[in-house]
PDB file of C-alpha atoms in Angstrom:
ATOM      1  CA  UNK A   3      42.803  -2.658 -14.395  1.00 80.00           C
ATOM      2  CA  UNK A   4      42.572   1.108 -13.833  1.00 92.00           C
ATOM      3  CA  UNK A   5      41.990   0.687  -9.862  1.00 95.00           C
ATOM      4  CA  UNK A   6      41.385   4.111  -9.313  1.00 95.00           C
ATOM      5  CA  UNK A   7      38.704   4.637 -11.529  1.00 96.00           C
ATOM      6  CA  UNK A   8      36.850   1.359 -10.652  1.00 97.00           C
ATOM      7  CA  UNK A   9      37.269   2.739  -6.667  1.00 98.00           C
ATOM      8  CA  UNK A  10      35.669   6.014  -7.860  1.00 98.00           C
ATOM      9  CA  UNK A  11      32.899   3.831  -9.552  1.00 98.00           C
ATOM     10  CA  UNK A  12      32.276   1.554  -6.488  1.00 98.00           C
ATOM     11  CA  UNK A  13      32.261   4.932  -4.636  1.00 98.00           C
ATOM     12  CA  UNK A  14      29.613   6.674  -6.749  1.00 98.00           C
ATOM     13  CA  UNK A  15      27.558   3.411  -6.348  1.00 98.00           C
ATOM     14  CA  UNK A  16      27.896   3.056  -2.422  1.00 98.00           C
ATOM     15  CA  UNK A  17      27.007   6.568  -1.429  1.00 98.00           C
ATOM     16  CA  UNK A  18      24.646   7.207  -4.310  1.00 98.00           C
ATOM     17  CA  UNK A  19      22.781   4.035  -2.641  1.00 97.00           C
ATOM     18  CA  UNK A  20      23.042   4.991   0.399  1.00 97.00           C
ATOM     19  CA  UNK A  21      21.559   9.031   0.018  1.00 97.00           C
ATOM     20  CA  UNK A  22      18.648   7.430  -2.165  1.00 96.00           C
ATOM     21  CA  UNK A  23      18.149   4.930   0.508  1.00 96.00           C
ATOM     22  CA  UNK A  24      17.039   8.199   2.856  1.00 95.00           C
ATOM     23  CA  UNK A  25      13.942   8.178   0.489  1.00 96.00           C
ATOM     24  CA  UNK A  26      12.994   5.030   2.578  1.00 96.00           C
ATOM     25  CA  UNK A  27       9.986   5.890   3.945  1.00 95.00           C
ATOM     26  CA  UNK A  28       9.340   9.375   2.757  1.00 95.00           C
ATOM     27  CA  UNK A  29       8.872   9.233  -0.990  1.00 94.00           C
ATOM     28  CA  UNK A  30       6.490  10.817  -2.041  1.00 92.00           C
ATOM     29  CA  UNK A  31       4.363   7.995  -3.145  1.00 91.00           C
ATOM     30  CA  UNK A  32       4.244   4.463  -1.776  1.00 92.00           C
ATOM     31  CA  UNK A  33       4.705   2.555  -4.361  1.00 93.00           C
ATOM     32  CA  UNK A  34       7.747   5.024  -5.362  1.00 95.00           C
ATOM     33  CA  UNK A  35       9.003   4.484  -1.920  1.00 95.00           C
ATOM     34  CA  UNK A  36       9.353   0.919  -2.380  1.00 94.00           C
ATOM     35  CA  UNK A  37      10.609   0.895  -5.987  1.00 94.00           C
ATOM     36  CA  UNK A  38      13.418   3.788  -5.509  1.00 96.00           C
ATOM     37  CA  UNK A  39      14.489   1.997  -2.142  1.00 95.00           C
ATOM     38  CA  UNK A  40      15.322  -1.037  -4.483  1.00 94.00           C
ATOM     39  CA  UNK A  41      17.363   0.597  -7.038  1.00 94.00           C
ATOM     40  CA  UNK A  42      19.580   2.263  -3.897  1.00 96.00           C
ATOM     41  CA  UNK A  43      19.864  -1.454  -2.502  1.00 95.00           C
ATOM     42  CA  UNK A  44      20.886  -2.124  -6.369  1.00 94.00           C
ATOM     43  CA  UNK A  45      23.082   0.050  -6.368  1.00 96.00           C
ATOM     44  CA  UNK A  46      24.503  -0.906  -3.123  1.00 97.00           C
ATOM     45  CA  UNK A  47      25.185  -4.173  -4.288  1.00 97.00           C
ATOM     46  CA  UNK A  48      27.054  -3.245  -7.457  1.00 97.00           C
ATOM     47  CA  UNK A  49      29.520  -1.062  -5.243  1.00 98.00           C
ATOM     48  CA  UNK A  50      30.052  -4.141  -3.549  1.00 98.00           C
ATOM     49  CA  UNK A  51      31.049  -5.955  -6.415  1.00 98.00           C
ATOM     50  CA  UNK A  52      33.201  -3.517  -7.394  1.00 98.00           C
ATOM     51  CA  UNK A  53      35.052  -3.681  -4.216  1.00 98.00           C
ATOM     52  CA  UNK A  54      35.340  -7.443  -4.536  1.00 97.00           C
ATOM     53  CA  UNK A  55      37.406  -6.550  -8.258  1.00 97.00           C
ATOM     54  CA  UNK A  56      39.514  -4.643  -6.301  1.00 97.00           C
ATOM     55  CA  UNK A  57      40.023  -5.876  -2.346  1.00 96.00           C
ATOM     56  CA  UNK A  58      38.981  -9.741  -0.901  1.00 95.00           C
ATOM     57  CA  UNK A  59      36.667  -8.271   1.646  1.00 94.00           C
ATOM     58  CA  UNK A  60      34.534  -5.532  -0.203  1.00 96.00           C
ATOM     59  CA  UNK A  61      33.517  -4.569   3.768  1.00 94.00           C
ATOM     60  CA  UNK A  62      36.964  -3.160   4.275  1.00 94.00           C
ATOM     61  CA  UNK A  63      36.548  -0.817   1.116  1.00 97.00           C
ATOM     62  CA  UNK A  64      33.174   0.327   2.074  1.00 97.00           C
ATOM     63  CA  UNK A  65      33.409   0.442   5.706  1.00 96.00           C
ATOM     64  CA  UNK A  66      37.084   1.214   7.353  1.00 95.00           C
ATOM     65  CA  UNK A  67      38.570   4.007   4.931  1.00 96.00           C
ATOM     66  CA  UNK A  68      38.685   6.992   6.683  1.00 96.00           C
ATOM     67  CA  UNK A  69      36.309  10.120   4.708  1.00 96.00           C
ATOM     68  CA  UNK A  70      38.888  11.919   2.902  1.00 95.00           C
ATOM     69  CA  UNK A  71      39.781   8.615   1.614  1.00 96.00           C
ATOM     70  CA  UNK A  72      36.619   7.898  -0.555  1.00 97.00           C
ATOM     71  CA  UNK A  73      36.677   8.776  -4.361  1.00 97.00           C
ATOM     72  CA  UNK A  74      32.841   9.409  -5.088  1.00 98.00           C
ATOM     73  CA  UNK A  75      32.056  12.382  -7.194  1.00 97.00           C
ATOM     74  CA  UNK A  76      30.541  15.235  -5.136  1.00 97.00           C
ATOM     75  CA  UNK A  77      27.278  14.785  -7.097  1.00 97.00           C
ATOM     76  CA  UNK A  78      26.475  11.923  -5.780  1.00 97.00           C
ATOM     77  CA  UNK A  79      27.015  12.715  -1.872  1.00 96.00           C
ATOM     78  CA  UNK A  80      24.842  16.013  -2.006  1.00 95.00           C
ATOM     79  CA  UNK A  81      22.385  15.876   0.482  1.00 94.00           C
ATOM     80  CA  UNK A  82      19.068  16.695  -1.637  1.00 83.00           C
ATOM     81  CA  UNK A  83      15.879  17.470   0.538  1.00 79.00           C
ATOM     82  CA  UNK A  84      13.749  17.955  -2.604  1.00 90.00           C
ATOM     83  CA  UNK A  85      12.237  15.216  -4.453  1.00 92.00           C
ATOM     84  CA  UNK A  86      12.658  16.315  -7.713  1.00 92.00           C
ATOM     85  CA  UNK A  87      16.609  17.765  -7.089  1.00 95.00           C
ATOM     86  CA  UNK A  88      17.085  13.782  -6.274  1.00 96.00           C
ATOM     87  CA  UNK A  89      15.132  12.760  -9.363  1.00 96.00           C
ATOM     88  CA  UNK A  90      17.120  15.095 -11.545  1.00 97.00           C
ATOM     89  CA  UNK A  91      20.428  13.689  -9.841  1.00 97.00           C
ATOM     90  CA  UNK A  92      19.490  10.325 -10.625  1.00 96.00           C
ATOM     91  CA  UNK A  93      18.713  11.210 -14.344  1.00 97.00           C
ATOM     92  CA  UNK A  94      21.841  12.719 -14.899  1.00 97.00           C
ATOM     93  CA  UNK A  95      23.993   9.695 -13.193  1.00 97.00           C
ATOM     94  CA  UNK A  96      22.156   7.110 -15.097  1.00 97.00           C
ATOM     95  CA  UNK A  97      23.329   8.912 -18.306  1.00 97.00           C
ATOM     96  CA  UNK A  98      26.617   9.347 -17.238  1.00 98.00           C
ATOM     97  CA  UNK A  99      26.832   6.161 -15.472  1.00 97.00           C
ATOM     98  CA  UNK A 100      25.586   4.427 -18.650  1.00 97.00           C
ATOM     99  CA  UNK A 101      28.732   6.032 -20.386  1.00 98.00           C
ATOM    100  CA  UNK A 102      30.942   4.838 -18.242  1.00 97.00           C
ATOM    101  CA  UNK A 103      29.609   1.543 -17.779  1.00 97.00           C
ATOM    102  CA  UNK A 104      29.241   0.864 -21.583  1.00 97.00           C
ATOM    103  CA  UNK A 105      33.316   1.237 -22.130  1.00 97.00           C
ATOM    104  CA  UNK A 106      34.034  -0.912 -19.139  1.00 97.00           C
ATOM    105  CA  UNK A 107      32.171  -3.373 -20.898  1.00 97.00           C
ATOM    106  CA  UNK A 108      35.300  -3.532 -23.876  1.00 97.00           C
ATOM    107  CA  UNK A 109      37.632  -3.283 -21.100  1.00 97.00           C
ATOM    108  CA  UNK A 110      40.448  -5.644 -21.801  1.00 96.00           C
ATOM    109  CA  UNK A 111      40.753  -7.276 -18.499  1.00 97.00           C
ATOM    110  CA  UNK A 112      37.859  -9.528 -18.784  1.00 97.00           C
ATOM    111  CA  UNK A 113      36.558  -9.808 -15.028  1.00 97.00           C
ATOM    112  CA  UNK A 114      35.748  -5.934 -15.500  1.00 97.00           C
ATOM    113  CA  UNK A 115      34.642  -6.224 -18.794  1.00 97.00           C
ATOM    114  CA  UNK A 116      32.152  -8.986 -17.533  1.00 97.00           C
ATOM    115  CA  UNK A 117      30.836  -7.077 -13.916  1.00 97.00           C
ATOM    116  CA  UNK A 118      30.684  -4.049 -16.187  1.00 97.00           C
ATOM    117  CA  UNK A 119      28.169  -6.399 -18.707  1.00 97.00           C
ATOM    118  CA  UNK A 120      26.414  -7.845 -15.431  1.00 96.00           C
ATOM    119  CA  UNK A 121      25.976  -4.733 -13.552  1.00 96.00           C
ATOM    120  CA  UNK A 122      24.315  -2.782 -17.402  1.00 96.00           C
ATOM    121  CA  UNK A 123      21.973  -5.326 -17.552  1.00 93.00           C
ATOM    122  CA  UNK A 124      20.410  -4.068 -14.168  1.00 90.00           C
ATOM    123  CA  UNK A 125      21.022  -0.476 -14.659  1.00 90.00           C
ATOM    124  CA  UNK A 126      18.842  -0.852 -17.866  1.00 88.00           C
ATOM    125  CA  UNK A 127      15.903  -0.657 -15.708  1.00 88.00           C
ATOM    126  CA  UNK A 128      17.286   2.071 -13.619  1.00 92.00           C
ATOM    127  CA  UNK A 129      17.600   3.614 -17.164  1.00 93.00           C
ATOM    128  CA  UNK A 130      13.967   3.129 -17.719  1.00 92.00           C
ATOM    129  CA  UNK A 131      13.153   4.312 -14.348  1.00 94.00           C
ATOM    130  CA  UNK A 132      14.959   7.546 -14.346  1.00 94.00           C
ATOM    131  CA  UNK A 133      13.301   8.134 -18.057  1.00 94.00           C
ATOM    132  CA  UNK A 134       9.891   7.601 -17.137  1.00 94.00           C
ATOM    133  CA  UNK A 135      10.604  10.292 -14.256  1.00 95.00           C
ATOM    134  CA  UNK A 136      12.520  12.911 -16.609  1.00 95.00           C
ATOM    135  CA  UNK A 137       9.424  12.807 -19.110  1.00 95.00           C
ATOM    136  CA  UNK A 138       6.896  13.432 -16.482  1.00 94.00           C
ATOM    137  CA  UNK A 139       8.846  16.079 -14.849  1.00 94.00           C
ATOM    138  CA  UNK A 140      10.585  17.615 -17.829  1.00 93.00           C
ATOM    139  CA  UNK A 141       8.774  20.740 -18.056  1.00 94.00           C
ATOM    140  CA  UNK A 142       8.212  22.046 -14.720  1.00 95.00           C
ATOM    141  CA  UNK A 143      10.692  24.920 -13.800  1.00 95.00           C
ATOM    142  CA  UNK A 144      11.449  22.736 -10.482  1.00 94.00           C
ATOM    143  CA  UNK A 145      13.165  20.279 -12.560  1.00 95.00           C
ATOM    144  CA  UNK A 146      14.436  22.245 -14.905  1.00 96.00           C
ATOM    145  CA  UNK A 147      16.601  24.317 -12.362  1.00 96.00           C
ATOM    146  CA  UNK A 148      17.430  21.146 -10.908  1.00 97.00           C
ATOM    147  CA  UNK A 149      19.077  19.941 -13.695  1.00 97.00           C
ATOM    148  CA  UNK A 150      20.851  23.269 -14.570  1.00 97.00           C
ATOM    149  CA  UNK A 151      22.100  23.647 -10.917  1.00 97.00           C
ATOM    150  CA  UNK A 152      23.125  19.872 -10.907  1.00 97.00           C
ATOM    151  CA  UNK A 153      25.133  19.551 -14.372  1.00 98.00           C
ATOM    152  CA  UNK A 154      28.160  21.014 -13.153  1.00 98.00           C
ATOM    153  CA  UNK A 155      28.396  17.943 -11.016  1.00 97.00           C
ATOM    154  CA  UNK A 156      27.587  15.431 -13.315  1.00 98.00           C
ATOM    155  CA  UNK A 157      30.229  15.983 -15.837  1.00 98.00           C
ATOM    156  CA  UNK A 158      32.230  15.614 -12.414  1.00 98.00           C
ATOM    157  CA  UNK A 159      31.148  11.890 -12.396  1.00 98.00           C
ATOM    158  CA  UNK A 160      33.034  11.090 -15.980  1.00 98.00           C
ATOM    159  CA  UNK A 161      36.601  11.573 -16.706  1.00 97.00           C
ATOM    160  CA  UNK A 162      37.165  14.256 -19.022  1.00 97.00           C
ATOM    161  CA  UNK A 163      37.579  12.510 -22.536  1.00 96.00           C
ATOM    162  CA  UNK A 164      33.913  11.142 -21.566  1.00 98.00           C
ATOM    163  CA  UNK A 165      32.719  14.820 -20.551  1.00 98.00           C
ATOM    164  CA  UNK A 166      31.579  15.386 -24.574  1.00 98.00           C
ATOM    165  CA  UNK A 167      29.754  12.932 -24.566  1.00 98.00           C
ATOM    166  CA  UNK A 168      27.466  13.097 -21.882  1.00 98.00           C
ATOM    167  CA  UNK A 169      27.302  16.988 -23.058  1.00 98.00           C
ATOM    168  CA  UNK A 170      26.025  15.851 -26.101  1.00 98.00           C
ATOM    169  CA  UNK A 171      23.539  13.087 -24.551  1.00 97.00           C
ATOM    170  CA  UNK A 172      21.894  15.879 -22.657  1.00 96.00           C
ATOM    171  CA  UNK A 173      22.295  19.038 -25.070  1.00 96.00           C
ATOM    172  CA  UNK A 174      23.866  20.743 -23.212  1.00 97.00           C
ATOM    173  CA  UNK A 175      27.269  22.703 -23.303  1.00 97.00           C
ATOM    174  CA  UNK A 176      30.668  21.776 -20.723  1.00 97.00           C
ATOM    175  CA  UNK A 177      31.445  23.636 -18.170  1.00 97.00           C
ATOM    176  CA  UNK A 178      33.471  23.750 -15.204  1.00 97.00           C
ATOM    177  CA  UNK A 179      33.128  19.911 -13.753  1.00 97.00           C
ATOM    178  CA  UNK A 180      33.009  19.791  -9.933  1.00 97.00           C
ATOM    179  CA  UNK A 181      35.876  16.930  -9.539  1.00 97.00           C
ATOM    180  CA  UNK A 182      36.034  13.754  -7.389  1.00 96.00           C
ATOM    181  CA  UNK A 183      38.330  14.282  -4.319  1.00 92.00           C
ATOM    182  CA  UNK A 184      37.080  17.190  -2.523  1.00 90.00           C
ATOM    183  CA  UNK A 185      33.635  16.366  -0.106  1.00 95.00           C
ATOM    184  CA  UNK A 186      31.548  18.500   1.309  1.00 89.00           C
ATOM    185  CA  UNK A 187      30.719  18.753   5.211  1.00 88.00           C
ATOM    186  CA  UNK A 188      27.667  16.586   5.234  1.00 91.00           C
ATOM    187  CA  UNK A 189      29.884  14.033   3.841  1.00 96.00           C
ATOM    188  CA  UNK A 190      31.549  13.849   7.776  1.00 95.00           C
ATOM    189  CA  UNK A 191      28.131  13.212   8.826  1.00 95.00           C
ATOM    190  CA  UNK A 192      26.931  10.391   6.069  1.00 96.00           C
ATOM    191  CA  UNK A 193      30.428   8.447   6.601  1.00 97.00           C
ATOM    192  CA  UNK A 194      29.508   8.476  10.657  1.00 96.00           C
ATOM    193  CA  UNK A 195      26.637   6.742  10.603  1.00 95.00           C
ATOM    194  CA  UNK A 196      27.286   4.692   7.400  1.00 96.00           C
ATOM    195  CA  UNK A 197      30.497   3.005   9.563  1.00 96.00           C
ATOM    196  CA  UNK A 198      28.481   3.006  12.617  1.00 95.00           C
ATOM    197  CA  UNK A 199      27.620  -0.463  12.607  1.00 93.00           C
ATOM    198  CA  UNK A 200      31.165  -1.185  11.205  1.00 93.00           C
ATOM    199  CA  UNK A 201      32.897   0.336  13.994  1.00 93.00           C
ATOM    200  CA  UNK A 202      30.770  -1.430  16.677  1.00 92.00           C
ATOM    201  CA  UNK A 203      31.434  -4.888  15.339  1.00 88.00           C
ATOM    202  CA  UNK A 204      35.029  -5.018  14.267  1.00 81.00           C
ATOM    203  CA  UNK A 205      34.414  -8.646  13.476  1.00 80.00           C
ATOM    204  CA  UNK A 206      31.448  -8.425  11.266  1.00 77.00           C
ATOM    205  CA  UNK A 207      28.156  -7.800  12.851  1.00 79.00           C
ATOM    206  CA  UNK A 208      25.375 -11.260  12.265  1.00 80.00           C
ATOM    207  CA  UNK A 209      22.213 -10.318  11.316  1.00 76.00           C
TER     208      UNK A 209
ATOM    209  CA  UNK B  24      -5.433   6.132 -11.076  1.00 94.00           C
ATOM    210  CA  UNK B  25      -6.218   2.744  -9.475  1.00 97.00           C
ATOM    211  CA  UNK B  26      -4.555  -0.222 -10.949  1.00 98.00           C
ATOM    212  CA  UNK B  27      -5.580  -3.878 -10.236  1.00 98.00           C
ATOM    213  CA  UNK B  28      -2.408  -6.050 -10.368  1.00 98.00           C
ATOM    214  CA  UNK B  29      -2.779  -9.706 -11.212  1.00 98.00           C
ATOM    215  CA  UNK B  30       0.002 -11.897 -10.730  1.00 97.00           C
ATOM    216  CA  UNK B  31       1.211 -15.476 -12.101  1.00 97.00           C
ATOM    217  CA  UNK B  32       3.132 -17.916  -9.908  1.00 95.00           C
ATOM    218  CA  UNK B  33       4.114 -20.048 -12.974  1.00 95.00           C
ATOM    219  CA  UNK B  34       3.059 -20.684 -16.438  1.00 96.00           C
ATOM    220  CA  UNK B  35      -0.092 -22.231 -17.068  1.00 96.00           C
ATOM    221  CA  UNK B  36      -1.317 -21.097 -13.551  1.00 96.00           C
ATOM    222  CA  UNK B  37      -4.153 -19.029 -13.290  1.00 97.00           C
ATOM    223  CA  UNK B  38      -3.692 -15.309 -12.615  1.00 98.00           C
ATOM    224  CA  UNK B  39      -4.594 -14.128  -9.754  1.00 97.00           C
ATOM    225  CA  UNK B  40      -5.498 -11.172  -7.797  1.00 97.00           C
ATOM    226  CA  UNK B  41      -2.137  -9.572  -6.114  1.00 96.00           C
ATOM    227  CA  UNK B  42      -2.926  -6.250  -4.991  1.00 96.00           C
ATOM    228  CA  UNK B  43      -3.459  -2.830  -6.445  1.00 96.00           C
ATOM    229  CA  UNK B  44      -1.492   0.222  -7.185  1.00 95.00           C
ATOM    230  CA  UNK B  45      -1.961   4.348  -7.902  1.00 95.00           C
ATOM    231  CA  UNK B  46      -0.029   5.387 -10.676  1.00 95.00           C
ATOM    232  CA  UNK B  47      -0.464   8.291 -13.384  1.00 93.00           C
ATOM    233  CA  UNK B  48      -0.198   5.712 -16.197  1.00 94.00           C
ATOM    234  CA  UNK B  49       0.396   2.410 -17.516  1.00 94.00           C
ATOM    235  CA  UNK B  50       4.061   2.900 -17.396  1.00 93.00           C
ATOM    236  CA  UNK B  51       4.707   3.965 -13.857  1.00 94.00           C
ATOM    237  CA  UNK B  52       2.133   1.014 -13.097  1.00 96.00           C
ATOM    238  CA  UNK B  53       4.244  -1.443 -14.696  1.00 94.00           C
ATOM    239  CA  UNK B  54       7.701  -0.525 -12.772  1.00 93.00           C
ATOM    240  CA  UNK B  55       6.091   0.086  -9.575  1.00 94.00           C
ATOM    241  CA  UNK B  56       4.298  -3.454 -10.311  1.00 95.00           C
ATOM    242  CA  UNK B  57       7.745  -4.810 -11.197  1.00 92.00           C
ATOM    243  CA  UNK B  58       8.832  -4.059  -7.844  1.00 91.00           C
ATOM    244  CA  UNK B  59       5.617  -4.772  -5.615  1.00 92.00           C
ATOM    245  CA  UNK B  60       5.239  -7.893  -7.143  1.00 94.00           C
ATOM    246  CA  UNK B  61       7.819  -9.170  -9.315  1.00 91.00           C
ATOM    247  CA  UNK B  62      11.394  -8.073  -7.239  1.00 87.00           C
ATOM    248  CA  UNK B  63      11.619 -11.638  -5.363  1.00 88.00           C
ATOM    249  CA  UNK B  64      10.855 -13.898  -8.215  1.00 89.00           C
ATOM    250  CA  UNK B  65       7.551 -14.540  -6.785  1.00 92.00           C
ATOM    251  CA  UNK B  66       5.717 -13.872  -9.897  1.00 96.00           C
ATOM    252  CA  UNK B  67       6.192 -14.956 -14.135  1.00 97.00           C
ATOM    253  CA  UNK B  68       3.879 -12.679 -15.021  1.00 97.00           C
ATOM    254  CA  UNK B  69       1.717  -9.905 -14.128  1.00 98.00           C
ATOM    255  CA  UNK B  70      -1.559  -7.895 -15.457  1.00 98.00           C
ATOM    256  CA  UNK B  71      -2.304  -5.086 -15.038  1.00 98.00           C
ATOM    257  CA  UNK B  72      -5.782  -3.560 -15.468  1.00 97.00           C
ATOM    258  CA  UNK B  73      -7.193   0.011 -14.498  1.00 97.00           C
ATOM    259  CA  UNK B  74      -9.470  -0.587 -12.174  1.00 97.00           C
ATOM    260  CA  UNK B  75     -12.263   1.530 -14.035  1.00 95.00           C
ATOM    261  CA  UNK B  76     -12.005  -1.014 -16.967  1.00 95.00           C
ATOM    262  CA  UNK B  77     -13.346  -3.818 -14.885  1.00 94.00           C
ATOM    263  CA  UNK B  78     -16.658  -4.518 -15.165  1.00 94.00           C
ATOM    264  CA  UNK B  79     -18.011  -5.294 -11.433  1.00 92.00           C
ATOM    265  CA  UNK B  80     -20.959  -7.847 -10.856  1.00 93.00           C
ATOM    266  CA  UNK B  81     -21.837  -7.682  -7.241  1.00 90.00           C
ATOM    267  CA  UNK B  82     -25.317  -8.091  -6.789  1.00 89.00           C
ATOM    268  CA  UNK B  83     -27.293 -11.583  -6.780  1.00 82.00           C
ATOM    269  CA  UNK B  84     -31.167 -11.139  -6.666  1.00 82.00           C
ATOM    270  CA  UNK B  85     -32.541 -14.052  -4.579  1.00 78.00           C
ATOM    271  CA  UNK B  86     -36.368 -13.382  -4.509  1.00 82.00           C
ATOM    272  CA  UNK B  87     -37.558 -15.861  -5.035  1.00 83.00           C
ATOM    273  CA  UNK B  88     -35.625 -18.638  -2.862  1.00 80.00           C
ATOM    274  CA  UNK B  89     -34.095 -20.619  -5.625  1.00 78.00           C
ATOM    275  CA  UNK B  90     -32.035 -22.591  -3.597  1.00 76.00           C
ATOM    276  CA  UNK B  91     -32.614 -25.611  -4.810  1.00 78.00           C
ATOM    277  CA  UNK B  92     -29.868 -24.450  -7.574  1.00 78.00           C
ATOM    278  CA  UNK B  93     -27.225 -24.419  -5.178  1.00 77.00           C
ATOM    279  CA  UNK B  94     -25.452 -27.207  -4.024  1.00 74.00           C
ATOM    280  CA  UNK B  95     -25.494 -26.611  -0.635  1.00 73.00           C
ATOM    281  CA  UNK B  96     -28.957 -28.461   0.788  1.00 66.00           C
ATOM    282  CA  UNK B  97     -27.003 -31.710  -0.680  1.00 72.00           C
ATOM    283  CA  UNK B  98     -24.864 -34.125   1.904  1.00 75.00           C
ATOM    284  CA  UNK B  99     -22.423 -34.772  -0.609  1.00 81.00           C
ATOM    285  CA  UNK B 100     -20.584 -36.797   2.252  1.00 85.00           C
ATOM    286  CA  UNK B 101     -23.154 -38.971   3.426  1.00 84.00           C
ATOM    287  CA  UNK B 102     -23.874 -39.961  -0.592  1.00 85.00           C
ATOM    288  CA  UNK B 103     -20.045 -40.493  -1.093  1.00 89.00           C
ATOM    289  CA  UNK B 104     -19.898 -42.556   1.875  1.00 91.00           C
ATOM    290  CA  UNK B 105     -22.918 -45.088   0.721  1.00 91.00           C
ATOM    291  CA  UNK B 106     -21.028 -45.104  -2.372  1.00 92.00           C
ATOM    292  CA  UNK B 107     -17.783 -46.089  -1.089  1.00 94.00           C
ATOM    293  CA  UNK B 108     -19.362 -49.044   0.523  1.00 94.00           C
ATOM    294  CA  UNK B 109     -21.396 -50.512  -1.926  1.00 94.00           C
ATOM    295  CA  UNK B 110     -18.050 -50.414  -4.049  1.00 94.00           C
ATOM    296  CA  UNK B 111     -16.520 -51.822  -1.448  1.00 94.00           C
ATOM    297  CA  UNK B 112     -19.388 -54.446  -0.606  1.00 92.00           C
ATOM    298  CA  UNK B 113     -19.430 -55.079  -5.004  1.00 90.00           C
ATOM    299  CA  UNK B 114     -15.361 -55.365  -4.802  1.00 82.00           C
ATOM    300  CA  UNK B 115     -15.357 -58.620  -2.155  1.00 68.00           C
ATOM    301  CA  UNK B 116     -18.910 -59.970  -3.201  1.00 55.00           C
TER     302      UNK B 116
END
């Protein structure tokens, strides 16, 4: 079981869910609103079972590493005002996401093999999701620069013998990835209120 | 666009009338309805009709008092109640 690479997986999933979950509220369209707010809680939920391949309390994983400490790729813990900047990130994880998943799925060690079979079941509407999106907004220059200005960080998400192929998903040539293991300053800021219940209820807070 | 969402608790239930959504077209309808009204399990199926295809009948002329076609002048309840003892009064006789 390549434990680092799940991590960086459960990672991407966690804070992924957790930016898109900002959308709560403020997407642009109601309906939207509600719909993107469930494929963050989605997502949430596959970081969490993630963690549970790798620790026996997926909490401890998610909540009590310190920041420098997480693995996510950069794209996914940009802090995106725009709505279509965070529709073009989430087109370009789903692809490179579905990469990923897809060869977990063969992996030999057959509890990931199976969450990685479980988890691209539900990520095939995500899939459909993010398409419908990238059709509608394919041709405006908002998205297009979006996508351009994002890709460097998307190949980031993949480890580099699965770089060519999410080049050649999109059409689009490699370039310099921005790599997992560096965050940015509004990661500080994310982390702090993402362990704030965490830290307040050592125990495990009761809802 | 205005989509009316009808929803179906199980098979062989009758649809019925969930809600209704604004979407471009009939595919952001569908995922948006997916979530609205399918998420929890609450629903086996859905339809999903633009609300300019249905055909609204709204108006009922009454000019001429035709109430006798309506049911409600009738006590049903003091009928079923004379009924229920002359069964009754048949049943011990």
């Amino acid at each position: 079981m390549n434990e680092l690479l799940l991590l960086g997986l459960a990672d991407d999933e966690l804070i992924l869910g957790w930016r898109d979950s900002e959308w709560t509220g403020i997407a642009p369209m109601l309906e939207e609103d509600v719909a993107f707010s469930s494929i963050a809680q989605n997502e949430i939920g596959h970081a969490r079972a993630v963690y549970e391949l790798l620790a026996d309390d997926a909490d401890v994983l998610a909540f009590d590493r310190k920041p420098e400490e997480y693995r996510c790729a950069p794209l996914v813990e940009l802090h995106l005002l725009d709505w279509g900047r965070t529709i073009a990130r989430r087109c370009l994880y789903e692809v490179a996401d579905e990469i990923r998943i897809t060869a977990l799925m063969e992996d030999d060690d057959a509890r990931v093999a199976g969450l990685a079979a479980k988890i691209n079941r539900e990520e095939a509407y995500h899939r459909m999701h993010a398409e419908m999106w990238r059709e509608r907004l394919a041709d405006t220059p908002q998205f297009r620069s979006a996508v351009d200005e994002l890709w460097r960080y998307a190949l980031g998400v993949l480890p580099p013998k699965q770089r060519e192929a999410l080049a050649a998903r999109l059409g689009r040539e490699q370039v310099d990835a921005v790599e997992r293991g560096t965050h940015d300053d509004a990661f500080a800021a994310l982390h702090d209120e993402m362990t704030m219940v965490r830290r307040s209820a050592p125990a495990g807070a009761q809802w | 666009m205005i989509w009316e969402v009808f929803r179906q608790d199980r098979k062989g239930q009758p649809f019925e009338h969930a809600g209704s959504l604004d979407a471009p077209d009939a595919e952001f309808a569908e995922a948006w309805a997916r979530e609205q009204y399918g998420r929890r399990g609450e629903s086996v199926a859905l339809w999903l009709a633009p609300r300019d295809a249905v055909h609204v009948v709204g108006d009922w002329a009454d000019e001429f008092d035709l109430k006798y076609r309506r049911v409600d002048g009738y006590s049903i309840k003091a009928r079923l109640k004379e009924a229920r003892e002359r069964a009754a009064a048949a049943g011990t006789g």
